mmCIF file of N, CA and C in Angstrom:
data_model
loop_
_atom_site.group_PDB
_atom_site.id
_atom_site.type_symbol
_atom_site.label_atom_id
_atom_site.label_comp_id
_atom_site.label_asym_id
_atom_site.label_seq_id
_atom_site.Cartn_x
_atom_site.Cartn_y
_atom_site.Cartn_z
ATOM 1 N N MET A 15 17.106 14.503 0.574
ATOM 2 C CA MET A 15 15.983 14.034 1.361
ATOM 3 C C MET A 15 16.473 13.357 2.645
ATOM 4 N N LYS A 16 17.609 12.660 2.543
ATOM 5 C CA LYS A 16 18.169 12.013 3.733
ATOM 6 C C LYS A 16 18.471 13.047 4.815
ATOM 7 N N ALA A 17 19.045 14.167 4.406
ATOM 8 C CA ALA A 17 19.393 15.214 5.362
ATOM 9 C C ALA A 17 18.143 15.790 6.022
ATOM 10 N N LEU A 18 17.071 15.927 5.264
ATOM 11 C CA LEU A 18 15.812 16.423 5.819
ATOM 12 C C LEU A 18 15.282 15.477 6.880
ATOM 13 N N ILE A 19 15.269 14.190 6.575
ATOM 14 C CA ILE A 19 14.774 13.185 7.533
ATOM 15 C C ILE A 19 15.626 13.194 8.793
ATOM 16 N N GLU A 20 16.951 13.232 8.625
ATOM 17 C CA GLU A 20 17.842 13.253 9.785
ATOM 18 C C GLU A 20 17.654 14.513 10.619
ATOM 19 N N SER A 21 17.458 15.658 9.961
ATOM 20 C CA SER A 21 17.293 16.902 10.711
ATOM 21 C C SER A 21 15.973 16.946 11.472
ATOM 22 N N ILE A 22 14.967 16.255 10.984
ATOM 23 C CA ILE A 22 13.685 16.193 11.700
ATOM 24 C C ILE A 22 13.780 15.247 12.893
ATOM 25 N N VAL A 23 14.447 14.116 12.712
ATOM 26 C CA VAL A 23 14.460 13.066 13.729
ATOM 27 C C VAL A 23 15.486 13.335 14.832
ATOM 28 N N THR A 24 16.585 13.983 14.516
ATOM 29 C CA THR A 24 17.672 14.185 15.480
ATOM 30 C C THR A 24 17.215 14.829 16.797
ATOM 31 N N PRO A 25 16.424 15.889 16.795
ATOM 32 C CA PRO A 25 16.007 16.468 18.085
ATOM 33 C C PRO A 25 15.043 15.581 18.882
ATOM 34 N N LEU A 26 14.437 14.609 18.237
ATOM 35 C CA LEU A 26 13.446 13.768 18.904
ATOM 36 C C LEU A 26 14.066 12.638 19.720
ATOM 37 N N VAL A 27 15.267 12.214 19.360
ATOM 38 C CA VAL A 27 15.855 11.016 19.965
ATOM 39 C C VAL A 27 16.930 11.364 20.982
ATOM 40 N N ASP A 28 17.210 10.410 21.874
ATOM 41 C CA ASP A 28 18.267 10.589 22.871
ATOM 42 C C ASP A 28 19.636 10.179 22.328
ATOM 43 N N GLN A 29 19.653 9.305 21.329
ATOM 44 C CA GLN A 29 20.908 8.814 20.771
ATOM 45 C C GLN A 29 20.953 9.096 19.259
ATOM 46 N N PRO A 30 21.239 10.346 18.888
ATOM 47 C CA PRO A 30 21.213 10.715 17.472
ATOM 48 C C PRO A 30 22.292 10.036 16.637
ATOM 49 N N GLU A 31 23.326 9.514 17.276
ATOM 50 C CA GLU A 31 24.384 8.841 16.525
ATOM 51 C C GLU A 31 23.919 7.504 15.942
ATOM 52 N N ASP A 32 22.800 6.974 16.408
ATOM 53 C CA ASP A 32 22.269 5.701 15.917
ATOM 54 C C ASP A 32 21.270 5.870 14.770
ATOM 55 N N ILE A 33 21.034 7.085 14.314
ATOM 56 C CA ILE A 33 20.098 7.318 13.214
ATOM 57 C C ILE A 33 20.745 6.869 11.906
ATOM 58 N N VAL A 34 20.034 6.002 11.190
ATOM 59 C CA VAL A 34 20.507 5.532 9.883
ATOM 60 C C VAL A 34 19.363 5.676 8.886
ATOM 61 N N VAL A 35 19.613 6.380 7.796
ATOM 62 C CA VAL A 35 18.628 6.539 6.732
ATOM 63 C C VAL A 35 19.221 5.928 5.467
ATOM 64 N N THR A 36 18.535 4.915 4.930
ATOM 65 C CA THR A 36 18.978 4.300 3.685
ATOM 66 C C THR A 36 17.921 4.539 2.613
ATOM 67 N N GLU A 37 18.381 4.589 1.383
ATOM 68 C CA GLU A 37 17.491 4.888 0.253
ATOM 69 C C GLU A 37 17.491 3.711 -0.716
ATOM 70 N N THR A 38 16.291 3.281 -1.104
ATOM 71 C CA THR A 38 16.123 2.241 -2.109
ATOM 72 C C THR A 38 15.290 2.826 -3.240
ATOM 73 N N GLU A 39 15.852 2.839 -4.435
ATOM 74 C CA GLU A 39 15.146 3.428 -5.575
ATOM 75 C C GLU A 39 14.712 2.322 -6.535
ATOM 76 N N GLU A 40 13.443 2.363 -6.902
ATOM 77 C CA GLU A 40 12.873 1.416 -7.850
ATOM 78 C C GLU A 40 12.298 2.202 -9.022
ATOM 79 N N ASP A 41 11.611 1.521 -9.923
ATOM 80 C CA ASP A 41 11.096 2.178 -11.127
ATOM 81 C C ASP A 41 10.152 3.333 -10.818
ATOM 82 N N ALA A 42 9.162 3.086 -9.976
ATOM 83 C CA ALA A 42 8.121 4.084 -9.749
ATOM 84 C C ALA A 42 8.121 4.673 -8.348
ATOM 85 N N LYS A 43 9.099 4.267 -7.516
ATOM 86 C CA LYS A 43 9.074 4.785 -6.146
ATOM 87 C C LYS A 43 10.473 4.842 -5.555
ATOM 88 N N ILE A 44 10.595 5.674 -4.549
ATOM 89 C CA ILE A 44 11.813 5.778 -3.757
ATOM 90 C C ILE A 44 11.404 5.506 -2.305
ATOM 91 N N VAL A 45 12.067 4.554 -1.672
ATOM 92 C CA VAL A 45 11.741 4.186 -0.298
ATOM 93 C C VAL A 45 12.915 4.584 0.597
ATOM 94 N N TYR A 46 12.629 5.344 1.637
ATOM 95 C CA TYR A 46 13.618 5.710 2.636
ATOM 96 C C TYR A 46 13.335 4.880 3.879
ATOM 97 N N HIS A 47 14.353 4.182 4.377
ATOM 98 C CA HIS A 47 14.233 3.363 5.576
ATOM 99 C C HIS A 47 14.927 4.107 6.713
ATOM 100 N N LEU A 48 14.173 4.437 7.729
ATOM 101 C CA LEU A 48 14.703 5.142 8.892
ATOM 102 C C LEU A 48 14.867 4.147 10.026
ATOM 103 N N SER A 49 16.068 4.080 10.560
ATOM 104 C CA SER A 49 16.354 3.186 11.671
ATOM 105 C C SER A 49 16.934 4.008 12.809
ATOM 106 N N VAL A 50 16.393 3.814 14.013
ATOM 107 C CA VAL A 50 16.888 4.499 15.204
ATOM 108 C C VAL A 50 17.158 3.463 16.285
ATOM 109 N N ASN A 51 17.762 3.884 17.372
ATOM 110 C CA ASN A 51 18.011 3.002 18.503
ATOM 111 C C ASN A 51 16.694 2.449 19.032
ATOM 112 N N GLN A 52 16.721 1.237 19.512
ATOM 113 C CA GLN A 52 15.504 0.573 19.990
ATOM 114 C C GLN A 52 14.804 1.378 21.091
ATOM 115 N N ASP A 53 15.564 2.083 21.913
ATOM 116 C CA ASP A 53 14.970 2.884 22.990
ATOM 117 C C ASP A 53 14.269 4.138 22.469
ATOM 118 N N ASP A 54 14.600 4.579 21.250
ATOM 119 C CA ASP A 54 14.048 5.810 20.696
ATOM 120 C C ASP A 54 12.903 5.585 19.709
ATOM 121 N N VAL A 55 12.553 4.345 19.441
ATOM 122 C CA VAL A 55 11.503 4.052 18.451
ATOM 123 C C VAL A 55 10.177 4.695 18.859
ATOM 124 N N GLY A 56 9.818 4.598 20.104
ATOM 125 C CA GLY A 56 8.563 5.177 20.577
ATOM 126 C C GLY A 56 8.523 6.683 20.434
ATOM 127 N N LYS A 57 9.660 7.333 20.581
ATOM 128 C CA LYS A 57 9.718 8.784 20.450
ATOM 129 C C LYS A 57 9.525 9.222 19.003
ATOM 130 N N VAL A 58 9.981 8.404 18.070
ATOM 131 C CA VAL A 58 9.842 8.743 16.653
ATOM 132 C C VAL A 58 8.436 8.434 16.164
ATOM 133 N N ILE A 59 7.832 7.377 16.687
ATOM 134 C CA ILE A 59 6.477 7.003 16.262
ATOM 135 C C ILE A 59 5.434 7.880 16.951
ATOM 136 N N GLY A 60 5.571 8.092 18.243
ATOM 137 C CA GLY A 60 4.637 8.934 18.985
ATOM 138 C C GLY A 60 3.350 8.212 19.317
ATOM 139 N N LYS A 61 2.487 8.883 20.070
ATOM 140 C CA LYS A 61 1.200 8.292 20.445
ATOM 141 C C LYS A 61 0.324 8.139 19.212
ATOM 142 N N ASN A 62 -0.175 6.946 19.026
ATOM 143 C CA ASN A 62 -1.029 6.608 17.882
ATOM 144 C C ASN A 62 -0.378 6.927 16.539
ATOM 145 N N GLY A 63 0.957 7.001 16.506
ATOM 146 C CA GLY A 63 1.663 7.240 15.256
ATOM 147 C C GLY A 63 1.612 8.668 14.764
ATOM 148 N N ARG A 64 1.307 9.599 15.636
ATOM 149 C CA ARG A 64 1.147 10.996 15.206
ATOM 150 C C ARG A 64 2.447 11.621 14.722
ATOM 151 N N ILE A 65 3.535 11.374 15.432
ATOM 152 C CA ILE A 65 4.815 11.968 15.028
ATOM 153 C C ILE A 65 5.279 11.352 13.717
ATOM 154 N N ALA A 66 5.143 10.036 13.581
ATOM 155 C CA ALA A 66 5.534 9.360 12.342
ATOM 156 C C ALA A 66 4.724 9.895 11.161
ATOM 157 N N LYS A 67 3.456 10.106 11.381
ATOM 158 C CA LYS A 67 2.599 10.634 10.320
ATOM 159 C C LYS A 67 3.020 12.056 9.938
ATOM 160 N N ALA A 68 3.379 12.860 10.924
ATOM 161 C CA ALA A 68 3.816 14.225 10.651
ATOM 162 C C ALA A 68 5.140 14.235 9.883
ATOM 163 N N ILE A 69 6.059 13.345 10.246
ATOM 164 C CA ILE A 69 7.331 13.252 9.526
ATOM 165 C C ILE A 69 7.078 12.844 8.079
ATOM 166 N N ARG A 70 6.207 11.865 7.882
ATOM 167 C CA ARG A 70 5.887 11.423 6.515
ATOM 168 C C ARG A 70 5.252 12.550 5.710
ATOM 169 N N THR A 71 4.389 13.334 6.327
ATOM 170 C CA THR A 71 3.735 14.446 5.629
ATOM 171 C C THR A 71 4.761 15.463 5.139
ATOM 172 N N VAL A 72 5.728 15.794 5.977
ATOM 173 C CA VAL A 72 6.761 16.755 5.591
ATOM 174 C C VAL A 72 7.624 16.193 4.466
ATOM 175 N N VAL A 73 7.999 14.916 4.582
ATOM 176 C CA VAL A 73 8.841 14.298 3.556
ATOM 177 C C VAL A 73 8.105 14.216 2.220
ATOM 178 N N TYR A 74 6.836 13.837 2.259
ATOM 179 C CA TYR A 74 6.060 13.738 1.023
ATOM 180 C C TYR A 74 5.880 15.112 0.379
ATOM 181 N N ALA A 75 5.724 16.147 1.199
ATOM 182 C CA ALA A 75 5.537 17.497 0.662
ATOM 183 C C ALA A 75 6.828 18.051 0.054
ATOM 184 N N ALA A 76 7.968 17.572 0.531
ATOM 185 C CA ALA A 76 9.248 18.092 0.071
ATOM 186 C C ALA A 76 9.837 17.303 -1.087
ATOM 187 N N LYS A 77 9.112 16.343 -1.601
ATOM 188 C CA LYS A 77 9.682 15.507 -2.669
ATOM 189 C C LYS A 77 10.034 16.362 -3.878
ATOM 190 N N SER A 78 11.130 15.982 -4.522
ATOM 191 C CA SER A 78 11.620 16.781 -5.644
ATOM 192 C C SER A 78 11.287 16.163 -6.995
ATOM 193 N N ASP A 79 11.134 14.861 -7.066
ATOM 194 C CA ASP A 79 10.857 14.192 -8.330
ATOM 195 C C ASP A 79 9.367 13.887 -8.408
ATOM 196 N N ALA A 80 8.666 14.575 -9.280
ATOM 197 C CA ALA A 80 7.214 14.427 -9.372
ATOM 198 C C ALA A 80 6.810 13.102 -10.002
ATOM 199 N N ASN A 81 7.728 12.429 -10.676
ATOM 200 C CA ASN A 81 7.398 11.189 -11.360
ATOM 201 C C ASN A 81 7.448 9.963 -10.456
ATOM 202 N N LYS A 82 8.135 10.053 -9.335
ATOM 203 C CA LYS A 82 8.267 8.911 -8.438
ATOM 204 C C LYS A 82 7.589 9.189 -7.115
ATOM 205 N N ARG A 83 6.980 8.155 -6.560
ATOM 206 C CA ARG A 83 6.352 8.271 -5.250
ATOM 207 C C ARG A 83 7.414 8.077 -4.175
ATOM 208 N N ILE A 84 7.234 8.755 -3.055
ATOM 209 C CA ILE A 84 8.159 8.692 -1.940
ATOM 210 C C ILE A 84 7.486 7.935 -0.807
ATOM 211 N N TYR A 85 8.226 7.008 -0.196
ATOM 212 C CA TYR A 85 7.724 6.274 0.955
ATOM 213 C C TYR A 85 8.759 6.371 2.064
ATOM 214 N N LEU A 86 8.291 6.460 3.305
ATOM 215 C CA LEU A 86 9.175 6.490 4.468
ATOM 216 C C LEU A 86 8.809 5.331 5.365
ATOM 217 N N ASP A 87 9.769 4.438 5.578
ATOM 218 C CA ASP A 87 9.579 3.265 6.409
ATOM 219 C C ASP A 87 10.365 3.470 7.695
ATOM 220 N N ILE A 88 9.667 3.447 8.828
ATOM 221 C CA ILE A 88 10.314 3.657 10.126
ATOM 222 C C ILE A 88 10.459 2.308 10.809
ATOM 223 N N MET A 89 11.711 1.972 11.110
ATOM 224 C CA MET A 89 11.987 0.684 11.747
ATOM 225 C C MET A 89 12.468 0.893 13.152
#
C-alpha cells in the first residue's frame, strides 16, 4: 500500500525525495501517514481537497485486508 501511495503522489510534487509514508496498525484499522515537503502540500490536497479525496478513494478501493479499515492522513 505504501508503494501505491508513493506512486500516486510522486508525479504531483516538485520534491519527490521528501515523500514519507508511515504505517500505524491497530486492532481494527491501519493508518497511513503521508508527509510531503511544505511547498508541495497544496498540490497534494488540491482545490477544496479534491486531489486528497481522489487519493483516498483509490487507496480505500485497493485495500487488501477486508477486516481492517484503511485511513490516509495527509500532513
